[in-house]
Coordinates of C-alpha atoms in Angstrom, one line a residue:
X1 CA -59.4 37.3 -13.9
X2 CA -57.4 38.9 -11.2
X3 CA -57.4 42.9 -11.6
X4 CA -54.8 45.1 -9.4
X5 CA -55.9 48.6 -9.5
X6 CA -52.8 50.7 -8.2
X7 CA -53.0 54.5 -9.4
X8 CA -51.8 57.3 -7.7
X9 CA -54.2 60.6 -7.5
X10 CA -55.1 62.5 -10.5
X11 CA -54.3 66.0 -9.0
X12 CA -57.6 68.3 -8.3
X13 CA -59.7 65.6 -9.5
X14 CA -60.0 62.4 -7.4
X15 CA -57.6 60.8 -4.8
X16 CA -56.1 57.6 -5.2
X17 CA -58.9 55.7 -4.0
X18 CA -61.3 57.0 -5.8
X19 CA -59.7 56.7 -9.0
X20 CA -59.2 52.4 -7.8
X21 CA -63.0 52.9 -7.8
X22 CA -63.2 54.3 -11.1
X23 CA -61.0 51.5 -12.1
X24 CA -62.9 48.5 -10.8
X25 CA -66.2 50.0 -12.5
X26 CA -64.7 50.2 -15.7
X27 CA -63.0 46.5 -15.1
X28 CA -66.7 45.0 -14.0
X29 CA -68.5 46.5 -16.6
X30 CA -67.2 44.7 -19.3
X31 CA -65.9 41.4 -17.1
X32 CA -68.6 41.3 -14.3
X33 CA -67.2 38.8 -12.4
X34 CA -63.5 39.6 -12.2
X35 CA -61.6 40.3 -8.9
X36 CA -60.7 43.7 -8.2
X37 CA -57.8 44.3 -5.8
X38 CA -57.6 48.0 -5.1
X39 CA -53.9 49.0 -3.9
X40 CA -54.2 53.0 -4.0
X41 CA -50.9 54.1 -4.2
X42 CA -48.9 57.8 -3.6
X43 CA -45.6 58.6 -4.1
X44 CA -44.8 60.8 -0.6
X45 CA -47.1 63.7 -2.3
X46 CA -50.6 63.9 -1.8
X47 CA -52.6 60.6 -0.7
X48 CA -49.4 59.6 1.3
X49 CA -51.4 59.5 4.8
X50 CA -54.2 57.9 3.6
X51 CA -51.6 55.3 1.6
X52 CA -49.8 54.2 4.8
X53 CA -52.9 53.7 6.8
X54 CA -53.0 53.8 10.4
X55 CA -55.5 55.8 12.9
X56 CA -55.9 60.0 11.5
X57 CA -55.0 62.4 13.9
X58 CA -56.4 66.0 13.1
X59 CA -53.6 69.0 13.7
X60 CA -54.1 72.7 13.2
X61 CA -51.9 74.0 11.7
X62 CA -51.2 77.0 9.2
X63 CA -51.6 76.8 5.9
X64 CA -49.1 78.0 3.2
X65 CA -50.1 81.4 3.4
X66 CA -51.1 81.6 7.3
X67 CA -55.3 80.6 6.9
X68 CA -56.0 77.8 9.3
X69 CA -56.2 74.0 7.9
X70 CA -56.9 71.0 9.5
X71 CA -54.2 68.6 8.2
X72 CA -54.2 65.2 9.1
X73 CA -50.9 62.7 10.4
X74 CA -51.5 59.3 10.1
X75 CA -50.8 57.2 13.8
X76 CA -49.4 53.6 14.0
X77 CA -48.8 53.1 17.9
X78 CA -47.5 49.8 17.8
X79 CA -45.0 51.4 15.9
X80 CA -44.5 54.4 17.0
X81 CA -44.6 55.4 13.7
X82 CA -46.1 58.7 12.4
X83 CA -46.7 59.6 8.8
X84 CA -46.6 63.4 7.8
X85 CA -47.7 64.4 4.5
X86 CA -46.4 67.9 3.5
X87 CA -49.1 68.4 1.3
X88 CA -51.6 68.0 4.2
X89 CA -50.2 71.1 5.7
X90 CA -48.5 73.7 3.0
X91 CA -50.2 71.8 -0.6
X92 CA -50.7 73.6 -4.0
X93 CA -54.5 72.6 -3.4
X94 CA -55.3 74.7 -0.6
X95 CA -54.8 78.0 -2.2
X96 CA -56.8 79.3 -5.5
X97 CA -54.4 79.7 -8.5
X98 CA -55.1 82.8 -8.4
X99 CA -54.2 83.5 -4.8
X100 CA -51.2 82.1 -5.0
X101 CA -48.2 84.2 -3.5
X102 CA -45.0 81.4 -3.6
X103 CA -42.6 84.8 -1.5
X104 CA -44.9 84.7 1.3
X105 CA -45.6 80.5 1.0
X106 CA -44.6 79.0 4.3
X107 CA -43.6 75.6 5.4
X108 CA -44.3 76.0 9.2
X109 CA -47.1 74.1 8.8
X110 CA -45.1 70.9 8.0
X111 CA -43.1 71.9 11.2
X112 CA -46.4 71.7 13.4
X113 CA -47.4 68.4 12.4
X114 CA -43.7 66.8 13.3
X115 CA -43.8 68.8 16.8
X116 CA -47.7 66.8 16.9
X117 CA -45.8 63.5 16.0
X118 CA -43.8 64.2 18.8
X119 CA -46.1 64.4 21.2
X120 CA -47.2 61.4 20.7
X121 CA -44.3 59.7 21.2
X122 CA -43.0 58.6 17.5
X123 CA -39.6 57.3 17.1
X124 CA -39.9 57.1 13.8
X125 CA -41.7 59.5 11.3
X126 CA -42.0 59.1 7.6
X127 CA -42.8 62.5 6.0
X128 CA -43.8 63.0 2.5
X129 CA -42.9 65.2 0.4
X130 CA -44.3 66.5 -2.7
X131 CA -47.2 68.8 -3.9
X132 CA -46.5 71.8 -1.8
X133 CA -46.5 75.4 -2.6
X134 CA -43.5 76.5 -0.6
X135 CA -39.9 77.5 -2.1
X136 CA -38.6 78.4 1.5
X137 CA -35.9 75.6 1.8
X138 CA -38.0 74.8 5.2
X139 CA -37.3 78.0 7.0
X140 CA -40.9 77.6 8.3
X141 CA -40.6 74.3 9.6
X142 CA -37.5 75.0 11.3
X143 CA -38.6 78.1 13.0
X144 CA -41.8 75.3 14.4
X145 CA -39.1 73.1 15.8
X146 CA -37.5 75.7 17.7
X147 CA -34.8 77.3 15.3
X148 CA -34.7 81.0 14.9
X149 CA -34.1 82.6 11.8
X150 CA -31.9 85.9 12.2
X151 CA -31.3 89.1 8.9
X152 CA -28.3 91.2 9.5
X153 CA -29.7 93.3 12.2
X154 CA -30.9 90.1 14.2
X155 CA -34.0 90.6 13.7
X156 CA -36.3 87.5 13.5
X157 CA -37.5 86.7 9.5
X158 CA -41.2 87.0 8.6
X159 CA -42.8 83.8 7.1
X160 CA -41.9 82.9 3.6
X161 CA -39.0 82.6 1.7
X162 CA -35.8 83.5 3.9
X163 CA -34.6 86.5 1.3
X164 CA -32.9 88.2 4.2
X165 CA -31.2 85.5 5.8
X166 CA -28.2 86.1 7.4
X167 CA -28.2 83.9 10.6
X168 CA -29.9 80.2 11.2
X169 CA -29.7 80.1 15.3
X170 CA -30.4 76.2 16.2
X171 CA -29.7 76.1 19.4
X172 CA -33.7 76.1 20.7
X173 CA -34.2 72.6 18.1
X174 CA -36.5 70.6 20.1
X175 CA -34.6 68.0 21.7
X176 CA -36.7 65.5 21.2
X177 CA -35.5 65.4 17.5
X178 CA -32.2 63.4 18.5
X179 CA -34.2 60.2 19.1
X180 CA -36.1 60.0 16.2
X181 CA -35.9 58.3 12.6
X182 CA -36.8 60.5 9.7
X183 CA -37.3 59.4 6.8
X184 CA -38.2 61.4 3.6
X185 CA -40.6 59.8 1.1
X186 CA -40.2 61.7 -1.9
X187 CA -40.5 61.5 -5.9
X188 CA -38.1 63.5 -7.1
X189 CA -33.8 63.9 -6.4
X190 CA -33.6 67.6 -7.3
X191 CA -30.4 69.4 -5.7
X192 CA -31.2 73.0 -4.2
X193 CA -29.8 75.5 -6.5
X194 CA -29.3 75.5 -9.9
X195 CA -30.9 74.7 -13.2
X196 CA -32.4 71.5 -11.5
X197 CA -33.0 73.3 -8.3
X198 CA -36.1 73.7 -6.4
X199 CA -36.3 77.7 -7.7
X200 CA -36.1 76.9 -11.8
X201 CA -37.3 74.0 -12.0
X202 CA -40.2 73.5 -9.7
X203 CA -41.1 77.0 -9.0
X204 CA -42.8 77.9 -11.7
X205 CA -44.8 75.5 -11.5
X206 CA -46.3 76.7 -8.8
X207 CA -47.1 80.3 -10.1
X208 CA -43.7 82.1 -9.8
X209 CA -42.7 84.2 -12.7
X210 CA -39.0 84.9 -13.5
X211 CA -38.3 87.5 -11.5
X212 CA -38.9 85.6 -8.6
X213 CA -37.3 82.5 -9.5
X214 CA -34.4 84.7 -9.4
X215 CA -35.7 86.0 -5.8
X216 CA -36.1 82.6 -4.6
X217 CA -32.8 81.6 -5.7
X218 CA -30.7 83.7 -3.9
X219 CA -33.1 83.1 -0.9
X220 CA -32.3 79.3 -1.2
X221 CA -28.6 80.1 -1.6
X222 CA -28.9 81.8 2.0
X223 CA -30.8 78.9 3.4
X224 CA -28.0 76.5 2.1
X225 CA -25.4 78.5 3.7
X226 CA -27.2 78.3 6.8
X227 CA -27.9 74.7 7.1
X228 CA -24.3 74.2 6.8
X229 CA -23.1 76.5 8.9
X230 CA -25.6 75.8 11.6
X231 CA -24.6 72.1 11.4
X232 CA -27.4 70.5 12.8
X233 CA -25.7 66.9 11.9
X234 CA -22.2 67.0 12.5
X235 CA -18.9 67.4 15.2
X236 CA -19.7 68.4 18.7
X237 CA -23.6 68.4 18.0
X238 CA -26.1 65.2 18.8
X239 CA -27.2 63.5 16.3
X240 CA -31.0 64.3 15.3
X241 CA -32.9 61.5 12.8
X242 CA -31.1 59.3 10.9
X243 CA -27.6 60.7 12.3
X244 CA -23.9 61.6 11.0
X245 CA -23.0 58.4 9.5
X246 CA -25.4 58.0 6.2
X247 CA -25.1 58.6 3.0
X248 CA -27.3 61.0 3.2
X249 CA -25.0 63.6 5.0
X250 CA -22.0 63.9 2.7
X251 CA -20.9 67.1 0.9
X252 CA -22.6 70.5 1.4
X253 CA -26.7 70.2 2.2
X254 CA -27.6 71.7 -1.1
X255 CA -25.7 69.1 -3.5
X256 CA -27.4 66.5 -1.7
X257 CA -30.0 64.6 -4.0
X258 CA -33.9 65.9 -2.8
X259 CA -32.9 68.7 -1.1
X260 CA -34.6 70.5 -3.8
X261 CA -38.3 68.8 -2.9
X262 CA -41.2 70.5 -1.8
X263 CA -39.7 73.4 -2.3
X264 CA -36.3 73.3 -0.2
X265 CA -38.1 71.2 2.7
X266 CA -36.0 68.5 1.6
X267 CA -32.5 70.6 2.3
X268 CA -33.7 71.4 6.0
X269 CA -34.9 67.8 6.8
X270 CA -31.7 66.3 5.6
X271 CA -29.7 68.5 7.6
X272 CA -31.4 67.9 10.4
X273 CA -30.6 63.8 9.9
X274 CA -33.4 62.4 7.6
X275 CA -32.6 59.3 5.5
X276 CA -34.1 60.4 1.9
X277 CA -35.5 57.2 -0.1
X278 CA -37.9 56.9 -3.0
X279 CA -41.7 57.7 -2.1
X280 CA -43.3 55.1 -4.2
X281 CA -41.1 52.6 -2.7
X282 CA -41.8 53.9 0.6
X283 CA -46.1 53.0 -0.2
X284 CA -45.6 49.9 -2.1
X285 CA -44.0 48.5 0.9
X286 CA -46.2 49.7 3.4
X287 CA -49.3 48.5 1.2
X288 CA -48.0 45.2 0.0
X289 CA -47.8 45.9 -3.7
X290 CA -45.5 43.1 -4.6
X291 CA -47.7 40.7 -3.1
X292 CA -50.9 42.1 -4.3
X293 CA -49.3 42.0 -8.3
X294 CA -48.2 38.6 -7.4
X295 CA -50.4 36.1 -9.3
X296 CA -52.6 38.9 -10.8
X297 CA -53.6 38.5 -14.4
X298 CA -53.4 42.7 -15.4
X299 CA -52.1 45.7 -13.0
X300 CA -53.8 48.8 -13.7
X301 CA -52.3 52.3 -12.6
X302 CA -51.8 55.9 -13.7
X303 CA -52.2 59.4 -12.7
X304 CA -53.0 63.0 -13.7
X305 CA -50.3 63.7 -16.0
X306 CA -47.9 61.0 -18.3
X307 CA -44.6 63.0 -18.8
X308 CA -40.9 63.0 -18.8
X309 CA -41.5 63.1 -14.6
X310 CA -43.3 59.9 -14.9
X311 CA -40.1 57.9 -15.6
X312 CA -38.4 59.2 -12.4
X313 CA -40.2 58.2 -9.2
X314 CA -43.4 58.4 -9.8
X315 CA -46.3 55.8 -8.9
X316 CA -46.6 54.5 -12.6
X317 CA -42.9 54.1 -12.8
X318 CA -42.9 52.4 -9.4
X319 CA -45.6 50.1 -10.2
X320 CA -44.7 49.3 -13.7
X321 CA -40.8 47.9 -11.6
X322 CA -43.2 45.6 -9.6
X323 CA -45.4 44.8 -12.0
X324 CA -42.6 43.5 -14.4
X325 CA -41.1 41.6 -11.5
X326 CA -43.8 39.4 -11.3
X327 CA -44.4 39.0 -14.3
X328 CA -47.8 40.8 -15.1
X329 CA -48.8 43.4 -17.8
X330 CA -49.3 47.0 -17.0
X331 CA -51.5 49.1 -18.4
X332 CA -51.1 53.1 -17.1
X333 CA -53.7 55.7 -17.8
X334 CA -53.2 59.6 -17.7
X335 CA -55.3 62.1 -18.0
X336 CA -52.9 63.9 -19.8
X337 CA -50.2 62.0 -21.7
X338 CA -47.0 63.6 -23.3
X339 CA -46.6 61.3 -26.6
X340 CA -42.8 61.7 -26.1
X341 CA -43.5 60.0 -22.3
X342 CA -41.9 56.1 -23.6
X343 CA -43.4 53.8 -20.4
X344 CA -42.7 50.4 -22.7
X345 CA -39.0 50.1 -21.3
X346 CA -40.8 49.8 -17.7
X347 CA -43.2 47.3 -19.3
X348 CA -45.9 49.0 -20.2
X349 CA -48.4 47.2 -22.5
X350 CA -50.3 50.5 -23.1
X351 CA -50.5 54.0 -22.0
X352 CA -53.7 55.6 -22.8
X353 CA -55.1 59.5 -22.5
X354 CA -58.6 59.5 -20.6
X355 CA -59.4 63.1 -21.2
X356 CA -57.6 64.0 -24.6
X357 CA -59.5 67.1 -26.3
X358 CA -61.2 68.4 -23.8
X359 CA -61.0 71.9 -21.5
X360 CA -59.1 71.2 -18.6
X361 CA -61.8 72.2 -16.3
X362 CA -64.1 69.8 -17.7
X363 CA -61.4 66.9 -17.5
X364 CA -61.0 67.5 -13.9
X365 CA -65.0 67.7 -13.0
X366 CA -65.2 64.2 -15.1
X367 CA -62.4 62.7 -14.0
X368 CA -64.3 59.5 -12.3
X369 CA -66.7 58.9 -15.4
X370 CA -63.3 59.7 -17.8
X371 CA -61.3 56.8 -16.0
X372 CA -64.2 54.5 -15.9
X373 CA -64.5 54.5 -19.5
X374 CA -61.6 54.6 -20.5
X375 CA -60.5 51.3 -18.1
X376 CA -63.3 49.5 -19.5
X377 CA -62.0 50.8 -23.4
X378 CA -58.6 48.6 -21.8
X379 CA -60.5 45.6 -20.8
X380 CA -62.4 45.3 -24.2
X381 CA -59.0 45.5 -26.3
X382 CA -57.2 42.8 -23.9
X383 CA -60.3 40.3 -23.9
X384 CA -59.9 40.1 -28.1
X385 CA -56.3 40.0 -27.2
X386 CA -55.6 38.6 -24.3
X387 CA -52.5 37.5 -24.3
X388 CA -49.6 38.6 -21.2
X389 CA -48.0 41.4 -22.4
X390 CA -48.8 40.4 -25.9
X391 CA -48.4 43.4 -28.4
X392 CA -46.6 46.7 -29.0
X393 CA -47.2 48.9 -26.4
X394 CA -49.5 51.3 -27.2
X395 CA -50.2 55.1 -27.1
X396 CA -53.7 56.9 -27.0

């Protein structure tokens, strides 16, 4: 029996590849000589570097809130192709809950690892977006690259989100921008503003409480203004990334679908030329998915939380498409799992909860052992019935 093992990271409990680990212990304990094909997948959020492969290069860089971190870019040569993962630089993860200040959250990080891509000579740079604490609509990254960012009196803005924005000066963007390919690897296609924006919708999740959703709106409303008044892409101004002619540079910067990702990043990167596509679409090629499914007997994927997000981009979703184009039955584990979260019209055989009734904290320490038993709990049920996508999917 041929096993792929394709899960994205459970969040603040093991990274991709370790929960393919997990996976092929619980597959070999109950069929010992199956073949295990770990694919660790991402979906341009966290794992995204390690996803794409290629040689690490260690940056310093500042974190969210301006502590020192030492993110990582991936390095392809031959290439000259550089992989940035936001989350490396600016992620949820590398600030306490409880220190968590989104108004002061900044994405200059993110900026500082492009500027390192630069310098050594990328063409093309794949950034990933997803997982990050900022809501600054990339203020921060485009003050790293050279942009100043003006209030009312001229004054240059502090770090964090842009609430006194008046002026986005881009005429000291690093020129080595107009040669380059960006593309955006992201999971979600989330305008700027609104009730789907980056402020309402993701915002909260990362700590804010109402009254600064509202303060991070109007922020984000500045920052659009900006961006299209500063026209990075368009008459009269070289083209940086992708250039003028895409799709992705119709209509004002804050309509555009993913400007609201990792927290406005998205907006900023699109007006400076980037080419948004799908994340998980972005690793599965990279990794050669479709040709590790192909063949396979059983695809095995999953990640922290099953939900309503699941259906829209994310790594289950991605690998439940390939899966069903070959032909192979899925079987996606959550840690979490939101009963109303229906994977079946993706062709999923099952969908099962490795942690249900227990403390969060205690989920996340046991994540490994959790995933381990509950894969092998999978393999027992398909060896009495094995057949290919045989059965109701099923919930647990």
């Amino acid at each position: 029996m041929r096993v792929v093992l394709a899960p994205d990271s459970f969040k603040e409990s093991m990274s991709a590849t370790r929960a393919a680990e997990a996976m092929a212990a619980g597959v070999r304990a109950v069929l010992p000589d199956a073949r295990c094909v770990p694919v660790p997948m991402a979906d341009g959020g966290e794992g995204t570097v390690l996803a794409l492969g290629g040689t690490p290069v260690p940056v310093p860089v500042a974190g969210p809130l301006g502590d020192p971190v030492r993110a990582l870019l991936g390095w392809q040569p031959a290439r000259r192709l550089a992989v940035v993962e936001s989350a490396q630089a600016v992620g949820m993860h590398l600030v306490p809950p409880g220190a968590r200040d989104i108004l002061r959250a900044d994405s200059g990080g993110v900026g500082t690892l492009v500027r390192a891509a630069l310098d050594l000579g990328a063409d093309r740079i794949v950034i990933g977006l997803g997982g990050t604490l900022t809501s600054d609509g990339g203020a921060g990254l485009l003050r790293e690259l050279g942009a100043r960012l003006l209030d009312d009196r001229g004054d240059e803005l502090p770090p964090g989100a842009p609430v006194r924005l008046a002026t986005l000066d881009a005429t000291g963007l690093d020129p080595r921008l107009r040669g380059v390919r960006i593309e955006l690897a992201c999971d979600v296609r989330n305008p700027l503003l609104g009730p789907r924006g980056a402020a309402a919708v993701f915002a909260p999740q990362k700590g804010a409480t109402g009254a600064q959703v509202a303060v991070l709106e109007a922020a984000l409303e500045r920052m659009a203004v900006a961006l299209d008044r500063a026209e990075l892409v368009g008459a009269g101004v070289p083209p940086y990334g992708a250039g003028p002619g895409s799709a992705s540079h119709a209509g004002p910067v804050a309509d555009r679908p993913g400007a609201g990702a990792a927290g406005g990043l998205g907006a900023a990167l699109l007006a400076l030329g980037a080419r948004m596509r799908p994340g998980v679409q972005v690793v599965a090629e990279a990794v050669g998915l479709a040709e590790a499914v192909a063949g396979a007997d059983l695809v095995l994927t999953g990640e922290g939380r099953v939900d309503g997000q699941t259906l829209d981009g994310k790594v289950p979703a991605g690998v439940c498409a390939v899966a069903a184009a070959a032909g192979v039955p899925v079987v996606v584990l959550g840690g979490s799992v939101d009963p109303a979260a229906d994977l079946s019209g993706l062709g999923a055989r099952a969908v099962r909860e490795i942690a249900a009734g227990l403390p969060l904290a205690e989920a996340l320490r046991r994540g490994p052992e959790l995933l381990e038993r509950a894969t092998a709990a999978v393999l027992r049920e398909l060896v009495r019935d094995p057949r290919p996508g045989g059965g109701a999917p099923e919930r647990g």
